mmCIF file of C-alpha atoms in Angstrom:
data_model
loop_
_atom_site.group_PDB
_atom_site.id
_atom_site.type_symbol
_atom_site.label_atom_id
_atom_site.label_comp_id
_atom_site.label_asym_id
_atom_site.label_seq_id
_atom_site.Cartn_x
_atom_site.Cartn_y
_atom_site.Cartn_z
ATOM 1 C CA MET A 1 31.803 -30.919 7.490
ATOM 2 C CA SER A 2 31.339 -30.443 3.751
ATOM 3 C CA GLU A 3 31.238 -27.024 2.156
ATOM 4 C CA ARG A 4 27.954 -25.147 2.272
ATOM 5 C CA VAL A 5 26.411 -23.040 -0.466
ATOM 6 C CA VAL A 6 23.713 -20.491 0.409
ATOM 7 C CA LEU A 7 21.124 -20.321 -2.382
ATOM 8 C CA ALA A 8 18.758 -17.408 -3.050
ATOM 9 C CA TYR A 9 15.608 -19.514 -3.301
ATOM 10 C CA SER A 10 12.297 -18.439 -4.853
ATOM 11 C CA GLY A 11 10.469 -21.765 -4.814
ATOM 12 C CA GLY A 12 10.182 -21.916 -8.597
ATOM 13 C CA LEU A 13 11.576 -24.372 -11.116
ATOM 14 C CA ASP A 14 15.008 -22.828 -11.682
ATOM 15 C CA THR A 15 16.043 -22.422 -8.054
ATOM 16 C CA SER A 16 14.469 -25.759 -7.034
ATOM 17 C CA VAL A 17 16.531 -27.543 -9.686
ATOM 18 C CA ALA A 18 19.595 -25.609 -8.553
ATOM 19 C CA ILE A 19 19.555 -27.372 -5.171
ATOM 20 C CA PRO A 20 20.437 -30.900 -6.380
ATOM 21 C CA TYR A 21 22.374 -29.620 -9.384
ATOM 22 C CA ILE A 22 24.790 -27.473 -7.376
ATOM 23 C CA ALA A 23 25.090 -30.244 -4.787
ATOM 24 C CA GLU A 24 26.152 -32.690 -7.497
ATOM 25 C CA GLU A 25 28.531 -30.247 -9.180
ATOM 26 C CA THR A 26 30.260 -29.059 -6.009
ATOM 27 C CA GLY A 27 29.629 -31.767 -3.412
ATOM 28 C CA ALA A 28 28.384 -29.020 -1.079
ATOM 29 C CA GLU A 29 25.368 -28.889 1.191
ATOM 30 C CA ILE A 30 22.759 -26.346 0.085
ATOM 31 C CA ILE A 31 21.212 -23.805 2.431
ATOM 32 C CA ALA A 32 18.081 -22.389 0.759
ATOM 33 C CA VAL A 33 17.084 -18.850 1.747
ATOM 34 C CA ALA A 34 13.694 -17.434 0.725
ATOM 35 C CA VAL A 35 12.848 -13.816 1.513
ATOM 36 C CA ASP A 36 9.311 -12.412 1.501
ATOM 37 C CA VAL A 37 9.462 -8.843 0.186
ATOM 38 C CA GLY A 38 5.730 -8.621 -0.412
ATOM 39 C CA GLN A 39 5.723 -10.537 -3.679
ATOM 40 C CA GLY A 40 2.635 -12.549 -2.766
ATOM 41 C CA GLY A 41 2.187 -16.075 -4.111
ATOM 42 C CA GLU A 42 2.834 -19.200 -2.089
ATOM 43 C CA ASP A 43 2.975 -19.489 1.687
ATOM 44 C CA LEU A 44 6.498 -19.278 3.108
ATOM 45 C CA GLU A 45 6.156 -22.615 4.881
ATOM 46 C CA VAL A 46 5.214 -24.313 1.594
ATOM 47 C CA ILE A 47 8.334 -22.839 -0.001
ATOM 48 C CA ARG A 48 10.513 -23.923 2.915
ATOM 49 C CA ARG A 49 9.181 -27.483 2.748
ATOM 50 C CA ARG A 50 9.765 -27.652 -1.019
ATOM 51 C CA ALA A 51 13.402 -26.615 -0.609
ATOM 52 C CA LEU A 52 13.951 -29.432 1.866
ATOM 53 C CA ASP A 53 12.143 -31.903 -0.399
ATOM 54 C CA CYS A 54 14.452 -30.885 -3.258
ATOM 55 C CA GLY A 55 17.466 -31.779 -1.142
ATOM 56 C CA ALA A 56 18.423 -28.671 0.812
ATOM 57 C CA ALA A 57 20.283 -29.364 4.046
ATOM 58 C CA GLU A 58 18.608 -26.333 5.641
ATOM 59 C CA ALA A 59 15.862 -23.981 4.526
ATOM 60 C CA VAL A 60 15.426 -20.484 5.920
ATOM 61 C CA VAL A 61 12.420 -18.265 5.201
ATOM 62 C CA ALA A 62 12.329 -14.617 6.245
ATOM 63 C CA ASP A 63 9.224 -12.441 6.436
ATOM 64 C CA ALA A 64 10.937 -9.168 5.505
ATOM 65 C CA LYS A 65 7.942 -7.160 4.290
ATOM 66 C CA GLU A 66 8.077 -4.549 7.062
ATOM 67 C CA GLU A 67 11.877 -4.336 6.796
ATOM 68 C CA PHE A 68 11.672 -3.902 3.040
ATOM 69 C CA ALA A 69 9.109 -1.109 3.368
ATOM 70 C CA ALA A 70 10.871 0.818 6.136
ATOM 71 C CA ASP A 71 14.535 0.352 5.211
ATOM 72 C CA PHE A 72 14.410 0.188 1.409
ATOM 73 C CA CYS A 73 11.150 1.629 0.029
ATOM 74 C CA VAL A 74 11.124 4.660 2.347
ATOM 75 C CA PRO A 75 14.705 5.715 1.430
ATOM 76 C CA ALA A 76 13.745 5.359 -2.251
ATOM 77 C CA LEU A 77 10.687 7.530 -1.611
ATOM 78 C CA GLN A 78 12.744 10.192 0.167
ATOM 79 C CA ALA A 79 15.090 10.216 -2.844
ATOM 80 C CA ASN A 80 12.100 10.367 -5.244
ATOM 81 C CA ALA A 81 14.020 7.595 -6.992
ATOM 82 C CA MET A 82 12.950 7.159 -10.622
ATOM 83 C CA TYR A 83 15.559 5.606 -12.924
ATOM 84 C CA MET A 84 15.515 7.384 -16.291
ATOM 85 C CA ASP A 85 12.922 9.688 -14.669
ATOM 86 C CA ARG A 86 10.293 6.930 -14.921
ATOM 87 C CA TYR A 87 11.125 3.613 -13.240
ATOM 88 C CA PRO A 88 10.718 3.510 -9.429
ATOM 89 C CA LEU A 89 13.372 0.809 -8.901
ATOM 90 C CA VAL A 90 11.064 -2.162 -8.258
ATOM 91 C CA SER A 91 13.502 -5.079 -8.597
ATOM 92 C CA ALA A 92 16.581 -3.020 -7.814
ATOM 93 C CA LEU A 93 15.265 -2.241 -4.319
ATOM 94 C CA SER A 94 14.629 -5.823 -3.253
ATOM 95 C CA ARG A 95 18.022 -7.246 -4.251
ATOM 96 C CA PRO A 96 20.150 -5.613 -1.535
ATOM 97 C CA LEU A 97 17.700 -6.803 1.118
ATOM 98 C CA ILE A 98 17.907 -10.359 -0.212
ATOM 99 C CA VAL A 99 21.703 -10.048 -0.312
ATOM 100 C CA LYS A 100 21.685 -8.945 3.326
ATOM 101 C CA HIS A 101 19.774 -12.097 4.325
ATOM 102 C CA LEU A 102 22.028 -14.312 2.182
ATOM 103 C CA ALA A 103 25.145 -12.915 3.849
ATOM 104 C CA ALA A 104 23.564 -13.405 7.284
ATOM 105 C CA ALA A 105 22.694 -17.025 6.472
ATOM 106 C CA ALA A 106 26.243 -17.651 5.228
ATOM 107 C CA ALA A 107 27.576 -16.372 8.545
ATOM 108 C CA GLU A 108 25.077 -18.435 10.568
ATOM 109 C CA PHE A 109 25.510 -21.724 8.711
ATOM 110 C CA GLY A 110 29.173 -21.483 7.765
ATOM 111 C CA GLY A 111 28.539 -20.947 4.065
ATOM 112 C CA THR A 112 31.529 -20.436 1.807
ATOM 113 C CA ALA A 113 29.617 -19.577 -1.369
ATOM 114 C CA VAL A 114 26.354 -17.975 -2.440
ATOM 115 C CA ALA A 115 24.309 -19.049 -5.463
ATOM 116 C CA HIS A 116 21.685 -17.143 -7.452
ATOM 117 C CA GLY A 117 19.568 -17.850 -10.514
ATOM 118 C CA CYS A 118 20.405 -14.747 -12.561
ATOM 119 C CA THR A 119 21.441 -14.875 -16.198
ATOM 120 C CA GLY A 120 24.374 -13.024 -17.722
ATOM 121 C CA LYS A 121 22.128 -10.562 -19.609
ATOM 122 C CA GLY A 122 20.392 -8.918 -16.672
ATOM 123 C CA ASN A 123 21.088 -6.379 -13.964
ATOM 124 C CA ASP A 124 20.379 -8.674 -11.025
ATOM 125 C CA GLN A 125 23.639 -10.631 -11.283
ATOM 126 C CA VAL A 126 25.454 -7.344 -10.646
ATOM 127 C CA ARG A 127 23.160 -6.374 -7.781
ATOM 128 C CA PHE A 128 23.629 -9.704 -6.024
ATOM 129 C CA GLU A 129 27.365 -9.942 -6.502
ATOM 130 C CA ALA A 130 28.256 -6.279 -5.890
ATOM 131 C CA GLY A 131 26.205 -6.415 -2.691
ATOM 132 C CA LEU A 132 27.893 -9.615 -1.538
ATOM 133 C CA ALA A 133 31.318 -8.171 -2.340
ATOM 134 C CA ALA A 134 30.543 -5.280 -0.005
ATOM 135 C CA LEU A 135 29.097 -7.384 2.829
ATOM 136 C CA ASN A 136 31.407 -10.404 2.646
ATOM 137 C CA PRO A 137 34.072 -10.297 -0.091
ATOM 138 C CA GLU A 138 35.322 -13.783 0.866
ATOM 139 C CA LEU A 139 32.158 -15.498 -0.335
ATOM 140 C CA LYS A 140 32.392 -17.220 -3.714
ATOM 141 C CA VAL A 141 29.472 -16.894 -6.146
ATOM 142 C CA ILE A 142 27.804 -19.649 -8.183
ATOM 143 C CA ALA A 143 25.391 -18.686 -10.979
ATOM 144 C CA PRO A 144 24.206 -21.845 -12.809
ATOM 145 C CA ALA A 145 22.086 -20.029 -15.407
ATOM 146 C CA ARG A 146 25.056 -17.872 -16.357
ATOM 147 C CA ASP A 147 28.127 -19.982 -15.605
ATOM 148 C CA TYR A 148 26.840 -23.412 -16.698
ATOM 149 C CA ALA A 149 24.630 -22.230 -19.609
ATOM 150 C CA TRP A 150 21.668 -23.647 -17.716
ATOM 151 C CA THR A 151 18.564 -23.343 -19.949
ATOM 152 C CA ARG A 152 14.929 -23.909 -19.027
ATOM 153 C CA ASP A 153 14.827 -27.063 -21.166
ATOM 154 C CA LYS A 154 17.769 -28.484 -19.227
ATOM 155 C CA ALA A 155 16.123 -27.531 -15.941
ATOM 156 C CA ILE A 156 12.865 -29.310 -16.866
ATOM 157 C CA ALA A 157 14.711 -32.446 -17.981
ATOM 158 C CA PHE A 158 16.795 -32.466 -14.800
ATOM 159 C CA ALA A 159 13.723 -31.994 -12.592
ATOM 160 C CA GLU A 160 11.942 -34.899 -14.288
ATOM 161 C CA GLU A 161 15.010 -37.097 -14.056
ATOM 162 C CA LYS A 162 15.349 -36.432 -10.310
ATOM 163 C CA GLY A 163 11.613 -36.575 -9.625
ATOM 164 C CA LEU A 164 11.641 -33.169 -7.939
ATOM 165 C CA PRO A 165 8.371 -32.005 -6.319
ATOM 166 C CA ILE A 166 7.960 -29.051 -8.662
ATOM 167 C CA ASP A 167 5.575 -28.255 -11.520
ATOM 168 C CA VAL A 168 7.687 -28.293 -14.686
ATOM 169 C CA THR A 169 4.870 -27.737 -17.172
ATOM 170 C CA SER A 170 3.309 -24.406 -16.296
ATOM 171 C CA LYS A 171 5.145 -21.365 -17.628
ATOM 172 C CA SER A 172 4.073 -17.769 -17.928
ATOM 173 C CA PRO A 173 4.714 -16.253 -21.370
ATOM 174 C CA TYR A 174 6.457 -13.435 -19.486
ATOM 175 C CA SER A 175 9.318 -13.050 -17.055
ATOM 176 C CA ILE A 176 7.821 -11.468 -13.935
ATOM 177 C CA ASP A 177 9.391 -10.059 -10.780
ATOM 178 C CA GLN A 178 7.249 -8.430 -8.137
ATOM 179 C CA ASN A 179 7.391 -7.115 -4.611
ATOM 180 C CA LEU A 180 5.652 -4.599 -2.365
ATOM 181 C CA TRP A 181 7.015 -1.621 -4.341
ATOM 182 C CA GLY A 182 5.786 -2.857 -7.722
ATOM 183 C CA ARG A 183 5.774 -5.438 -10.488
ATOM 184 C CA ALA A 184 8.046 -5.866 -13.528
ATOM 185 C CA VAL A 185 7.057 -7.765 -16.684
ATOM 186 C CA GLU A 186 9.303 -8.544 -19.652
ATOM 187 C CA THR A 187 10.065 -11.032 -22.484
ATOM 188 C CA GLY A 188 7.551 -12.863 -24.633
ATOM 189 C CA PHE A 189 5.787 -10.758 -27.258
ATOM 190 C CA LEU A 190 6.933 -7.629 -25.379
ATOM 191 C CA GLU A 191 10.418 -8.106 -26.847
ATOM 192 C CA ASP A 192 9.029 -6.625 -30.074
ATOM 193 C CA ILE A 193 8.873 -3.003 -28.934
ATOM 194 C CA TRP A 194 6.168 -2.193 -31.492
ATOM 195 C CA ASN A 195 3.736 -4.532 -29.736
ATOM 196 C CA GLY A 196 1.527 -2.788 -27.204
ATOM 197 C CA PRO A 197 0.895 -4.283 -23.756
ATOM 198 C CA ILE A 198 -2.321 -6.266 -23.407
ATOM 199 C CA GLU A 199 -4.607 -6.152 -20.389
ATOM 200 C CA ASP A 200 -3.835 -9.768 -19.417
ATOM 201 C CA LEU A 201 -0.277 -8.982 -18.360
ATOM 202 C CA TYR A 202 -1.352 -6.588 -15.579
ATOM 203 C CA ASP A 203 -2.038 -7.728 -12.040
ATOM 204 C CA TYR A 204 -1.461 -4.835 -9.631
ATOM 205 C CA THR A 205 -3.585 -2.360 -11.633
ATOM 206 C CA ASP A 206 -7.047 -2.259 -13.181
ATOM 207 C CA ASP A 207 -7.725 -0.780 -16.609
ATOM 208 C CA PRO A 208 -7.578 3.018 -16.171
ATOM 209 C CA ALA A 209 -9.945 3.487 -19.120
ATOM 210 C CA VAL A 210 -12.859 1.830 -17.302
ATOM 211 C CA SER A 211 -15.247 4.393 -15.820
ATOM 212 C CA ARG A 212 -15.370 4.385 -12.003
ATOM 213 C CA GLU A 213 -15.728 6.771 -9.072
ATOM 214 C CA SER A 214 -12.562 8.653 -8.129
ATOM 215 C CA ASP A 215 -10.826 8.005 -4.796
ATOM 216 C CA GLU A 216 -9.684 10.921 -2.623
ATOM 217 C CA LEU A 217 -7.281 10.496 0.287
ATOM 218 C CA VAL A 218 -4.936 12.463 2.537
ATOM 219 C CA LEU A 219 -1.359 11.251 2.999
ATOM 220 C CA SER A 220 0.575 12.416 6.057
ATOM 221 C CA PHE A 221 4.367 12.671 6.250
ATOM 222 C CA THR A 222 6.699 13.065 9.223
ATOM 223 C CA ALA A 223 10.291 13.988 8.313
ATOM 224 C CA GLY A 224 9.799 12.517 4.848
ATOM 225 C CA VAL A 225 8.315 9.231 6.105
ATOM 226 C CA PRO A 226 4.679 8.400 5.250
ATOM 227 C CA THR A 227 2.896 7.900 8.572
ATOM 228 C CA ALA A 228 -0.866 8.022 7.974
ATOM 229 C CA ILE A 229 -3.682 7.766 5.444
ATOM 230 C CA ASP A 230 -6.805 9.819 6.148
ATOM 231 C CA GLY A 231 -5.619 10.354 9.701
ATOM 232 C CA ARG A 232 -5.093 6.632 10.417
ATOM 233 C CA ALA A 233 -1.586 5.995 11.754
ATOM 234 C CA LEU A 234 0.001 3.161 9.750
ATOM 235 C CA THR A 235 3.427 1.615 9.186
ATOM 236 C CA PRO A 236 5.178 2.235 5.859
ATOM 237 C CA TYR A 237 4.343 -1.341 4.860
ATOM 238 C CA GLN A 238 0.639 -0.834 5.591
ATOM 239 C CA ILE A 239 0.588 2.466 3.702
ATOM 240 C CA ILE A 240 2.273 1.038 0.601
ATOM 241 C CA ALA A 241 0.003 -2.025 0.643
ATOM 242 C CA GLU A 242 -3.141 0.106 0.958
ATOM 243 C CA LEU A 243 -2.044 2.450 -1.808
ATOM 244 C CA ASN A 244 -1.255 -0.533 -4.038
ATOM 245 C CA ARG A 245 -4.901 -1.538 -3.641
ATOM 246 C CA ARG A 246 -6.496 1.902 -3.888
ATOM 247 C CA ALA A 247 -4.249 3.429 -6.554
ATOM 248 C CA GLY A 248 -4.130 0.099 -8.387
ATOM 249 C CA ALA A 249 -7.938 0.039 -8.555
ATOM 250 C CA GLN A 250 -7.720 3.377 -10.400
ATOM 251 C CA GLY A 251 -5.079 2.156 -12.863
ATOM 252 C CA VAL A 252 -2.327 4.354 -11.395
ATOM 253 C CA GLY A 253 1.309 3.413 -11.941
ATOM 254 C CA ARG A 254 1.467 1.670 -15.336
ATOM 255 C CA LEU A 255 4.738 2.206 -17.201
ATOM 256 C CA ASP A 256 5.908 0.898 -20.572
ATOM 257 C CA MET A 257 9.507 1.821 -21.363
ATOM 258 C CA VAL A 258 12.698 0.880 -23.164
ATOM 259 C CA GLU A 259 15.293 0.862 -20.406
ATOM 260 C CA ASP A 260 19.077 1.202 -20.449
ATOM 261 C CA ARG A 261 20.403 -1.856 -18.642
ATOM 262 C CA LEU A 262 23.645 -1.772 -16.724
ATOM 263 C CA VAL A 263 25.137 -4.510 -18.940
ATOM 264 C CA GLY A 264 24.920 -2.203 -21.954
ATOM 265 C CA ILE A 265 21.788 -3.358 -23.767
ATOM 266 C CA LYS A 266 18.349 -1.821 -24.009
ATOM 267 C CA SER A 267 15.409 -3.799 -22.655
ATOM 268 C CA ARG A 268 11.664 -3.305 -22.984
ATOM 269 C CA GLU A 269 9.956 -3.407 -19.570
ATOM 270 C CA VAL A 270 6.369 -3.012 -18.433
ATOM 271 C CA TYR A 271 5.961 -1.936 -14.818
ATOM 272 C CA GLU A 272 3.112 -1.565 -12.366
ATOM 273 C CA ALA A 273 3.842 0.511 -9.281
ATOM 274 C CA PRO A 274 0.604 2.075 -8.048
ATOM 275 C CA GLY A 275 1.641 2.654 -4.438
ATOM 276 C CA ALA A 276 5.118 3.854 -5.364
ATOM 277 C CA ILE A 277 3.918 6.361 -7.967
ATOM 278 C CA ALA A 278 1.193 7.740 -5.675
ATOM 279 C CA LEU A 279 3.653 8.129 -2.794
ATOM 280 C CA ILE A 280 6.418 9.728 -4.863
ATOM 281 C CA THR A 281 3.880 12.176 -6.335
ATOM 282 C CA ALA A 282 2.717 13.160 -2.850
ATOM 283 C CA HIS A 283 6.247 13.337 -1.430
ATOM 284 C CA LEU A 284 7.466 15.607 -4.215
ATOM 285 C CA GLU A 285 4.572 17.945 -3.437
ATOM 286 C CA MET A 286 5.367 17.924 0.281
ATOM 287 C CA GLU A 287 8.977 18.792 -0.533
ATOM 288 C CA SER A 288 7.855 21.658 -2.787
ATOM 289 C CA VAL A 289 6.175 23.247 0.237
ATOM 290 C CA THR A 290 8.822 22.599 2.909
ATOM 291 C CA VAL A 291 12.273 22.487 1.237
ATOM 292 C CA GLU A 292 14.191 25.714 0.530
ATOM 293 C CA ARG A 293 14.851 26.523 -3.120
ATOM 294 C CA ASP A 294 18.617 25.939 -3.391
ATOM 295 C CA LEU A 295 18.428 22.770 -1.291
ATOM 296 C CA ALA A 296 15.621 21.509 -3.539
ATOM 297 C CA ARG A 297 17.616 22.280 -6.687
ATOM 298 C CA PHE A 298 20.683 20.428 -5.464
ATOM 299 C CA LYS A 299 18.623 17.538 -4.092
ATOM 300 C CA ARG A 300 17.203 16.855 -7.554
ATOM 301 C CA GLN A 301 20.747 16.083 -8.713
ATOM 302 C CA VAL A 302 21.359 13.884 -5.666
ATOM 303 C CA ASP A 303 18.061 12.061 -6.220
ATOM 304 C CA GLN A 304 19.017 11.174 -9.779
ATOM 305 C CA ARG A 305 22.469 9.909 -8.778
ATOM 306 C CA TRP A 306 20.998 7.947 -5.849
ATOM 307 C CA GLY A 307 18.595 6.179 -8.212
ATOM 308 C CA GLU A 308 21.390 5.353 -10.642
ATOM 309 C CA LEU A 309 23.551 3.881 -7.880
ATOM 310 C CA VAL A 310 20.734 1.654 -6.629
ATOM 311 C CA TYR A 311 19.804 0.573 -10.159
ATOM 312 C CA ASP A 312 23.468 -0.285 -10.760
ATOM 313 C CA GLY A 313 23.633 -2.532 -7.691
ATOM 314 C CA LEU A 314 25.660 -0.175 -5.491
ATOM 315 C CA TRP A 315 23.327 -0.004 -2.492
ATOM 316 C CA PHE A 316 26.216 -0.671 -0.076
ATOM 317 C CA SER A 317 28.708 1.691 -1.741
ATOM 318 C CA PRO A 318 30.464 4.594 0.041
ATOM 319 C CA LEU A 319 28.876 7.178 -2.269
ATOM 320 C CA LYS A 320 25.393 5.790 -1.613
ATOM 321 C CA ARG A 321 25.979 6.021 2.161
ATOM 322 C CA SER A 322 27.075 9.646 1.849
ATOM 323 C CA LEU A 323 24.085 10.535 -0.314
ATOM 324 C CA ASP A 324 21.843 8.837 2.266
ATOM 325 C CA ALA A 325 23.166 11.239 4.899
ATOM 326 C CA PHE A 326 22.445 14.253 2.697
ATOM 327 C CA ILE A 327 18.933 13.060 1.868
ATOM 328 C CA ALA A 328 18.161 12.321 5.531
ATOM 329 C CA SER A 329 19.186 15.875 6.430
ATOM 330 C CA SER A 330 17.009 17.301 3.652
ATOM 331 C CA GLN A 331 13.940 15.525 5.078
ATOM 332 C CA GLU A 332 14.007 17.067 8.554
ATOM 333 C CA GLN A 333 11.182 19.531 7.778
ATOM 334 C CA VAL A 334 9.265 17.444 5.219
ATOM 335 C CA SER A 335 6.206 16.989 7.398
ATOM 336 C CA GLY A 336 2.549 17.674 6.709
ATOM 337 C CA ASP A 337 -0.434 16.477 4.688
ATOM 338 C CA VAL A 338 -1.063 16.068 0.971
ATOM 339 C CA ARG A 339 -4.576 15.609 -0.413
ATOM 340 C CA MET A 340 -4.691 13.495 -3.559
ATOM 341 C CA THR A 341 -7.284 12.259 -6.035
ATOM 342 C CA LEU A 342 -6.765 8.858 -7.670
ATOM 343 C CA HIS A 343 -8.636 8.473 -10.946
ATOM 344 C CA GLY A 344 -8.190 7.457 -14.569
ATOM 345 C CA GLY A 345 -4.642 6.195 -14.148
ATOM 346 C CA ARG A 346 -3.416 9.373 -12.456
ATOM 347 C CA ALA A 347 -2.570 10.468 -8.935
ATOM 348 C CA VAL A 348 -3.305 14.206 -8.782
ATOM 349 C CA VAL A 349 -2.449 16.420 -5.820
ATOM 350 C CA THR A 350 -5.271 18.823 -4.911
ATOM 351 C CA GLY A 351 -4.093 20.241 -1.573
ATOM 352 C CA ARG A 352 -1.147 20.530 0.763
ATOM 353 C CA ARG A 353 -0.593 21.836 4.316
ATOM 354 C CA SER A 354 2.324 21.870 6.749
ATOM 355 C CA ASP A 355 3.407 23.543 9.965
ATOM 356 C CA ALA A 356 6.873 23.641 8.343
ATOM 357 C CA SER A 357 5.596 25.290 5.168
ATOM 358 C CA LEU A 358 7.762 27.919 3.483
ATOM 359 C CA TYR A 359 4.739 29.189 1.560
ATOM 360 C CA ASP A 360 3.708 32.562 2.999
ATOM 361 C CA TYR A 361 0.225 33.601 1.895
ATOM 362 C CA ASP A 362 0.843 37.258 2.741
ATOM 363 C CA LEU A 363 3.919 37.315 0.504
ATOM 364 C CA ALA A 364 2.308 35.336 -2.317
ATOM 365 C CA THR A 365 -1.055 37.115 -2.585
ATOM 366 C CA TYR A 366 -1.762 39.798 -5.191
ATOM 367 C CA ASP A 367 -4.757 41.074 -3.227
ATOM 368 C CA THR A 368 -5.061 43.617 -0.435
ATOM 369 C CA GLY A 369 -2.736 42.726 2.423
ATOM 370 C CA ASP A 370 0.193 41.894 0.144
ATOM 371 C CA ALA A 371 3.292 41.999 2.380
ATOM 372 C CA PHE A 372 5.800 41.816 -0.487
ATOM 373 C CA ASP A 373 7.694 45.104 -0.869
ATOM 374 C CA GLN A 374 7.738 45.528 -4.645
ATOM 375 C CA SER A 375 9.914 48.622 -4.387
ATOM 376 C CA LEU A 376 12.858 46.317 -3.643
ATOM 377 C CA ALA A 377 12.429 44.421 -6.904
ATOM 378 C CA LYS A 378 13.753 47.110 -9.269
ATOM 379 C CA GLY A 379 17.232 47.221 -7.701
ATOM 380 C CA PHE A 380 17.345 43.456 -7.339
ATOM 381 C CA VAL A 381 16.604 42.921 -11.034
ATOM 382 C CA GLU A 382 19.250 45.475 -12.061
ATOM 383 C CA LEU A 383 21.934 43.800 -9.937
ATOM 384 C CA TRP A 384 20.894 40.299 -11.034
ATOM 385 C CA SER A 385 21.116 41.327 -14.684
ATOM 386 C CA LEU A 386 24.398 43.244 -14.333
ATOM 387 C CA PRO A 387 26.819 40.413 -15.316
ATOM 388 C CA SER A 388 24.821 39.685 -18.496
ATOM 389 C CA LYS A 389 24.627 43.395 -19.300
ATOM 390 C CA ILE A 390 28.385 43.869 -18.905
ATOM 391 C CA ALA A 391 29.122 40.813 -21.056
ATOM 392 C CA ALA A 392 26.763 42.028 -23.786
ATOM 393 C CA GLU A 393 28.415 45.455 -23.845
ATOM 394 C CA ARG A 394 31.853 43.791 -24.089
ATOM 395 C CA ASP A 395 30.720 41.606 -27.019
ATOM 396 C CA ARG A 396 29.289 44.579 -28.923
ATOM 397 C CA LYS A 397 32.524 46.522 -28.395
ATOM 398 C CA LEU A 398 34.661 43.666 -29.752
ATOM 399 C CA GLY A 399 32.305 42.891 -32.602
#
């Protein structure tokens, strides 16, 4: 049997051309693997058929939307993951799931190599290859766009020469990647960072400046996992999808930023993540009610490092696994309800309640019934200030 190469297949021009091209270059059979992570677009069966028509020996399609939501989006939510305090890891979250399915297909079909369509300038090459190195370090990697200087012009000419069943004329002015957690847009006129985004490039969100009625909802959490909207029990996938619609209709989740890429360059990115931003906003509020102060302070450091690891393609790393264990422990009491208003591009929390709440009304109130013993405060403040006081006296003495 000839060698087999497992290809991360999207159904578009570049990966469709990669099937016959890699076959010619290597003499291998191509196993195309397409993974649905909630990106929308064409039917999976249409994509599978196209891969076979382009010459794939086998074509595998995986409906991984529920898996993506539960096993990748929820951990990111529990970590409040926002790279550079802004980006909710849209593309970075889907890559390790795709890698997992590529490695599984290689094991099933006897693949000796994995191919992807990433260029040498982006983060995704690292995410694919670092993930594969962790799951199956014996697999070789083929990256035509990077390793063979494969340009779009060459891809179009090759597709026409081979008569591939793929549209080679239509091309968005942008590079777009999207999934259930959000949508990323780059290149084109956006590469001039003085140019503002135009309304045409958005798809997940409506213009937040347009006047409309606000939308109020209640999000329920159980141990840090979103479990219901307005009392309706739903899966994480259903909750994210509904919030994408409802928060997106209010223009929530638009981001325009210059981002520090792993490869060392800065890149201008426009993101839409209505469901992700609404959920992270609500989850942070639920944590503020249920997580003890010192744990919350330390968790903010862990959250930042967790987001950096995932952005950098280290989903399967030992440090990431250890941070996962810490975060899971921190979520044990993060249960309750958050009321939120979606309007004018913002998700605003207006109420919170929890049986695990650490907020004690009798201690917090300034009215009659205050249970806080203020007589204890004077001695506490004196002891708390004592190290600073002693240091100040020392400094005055020594001049």
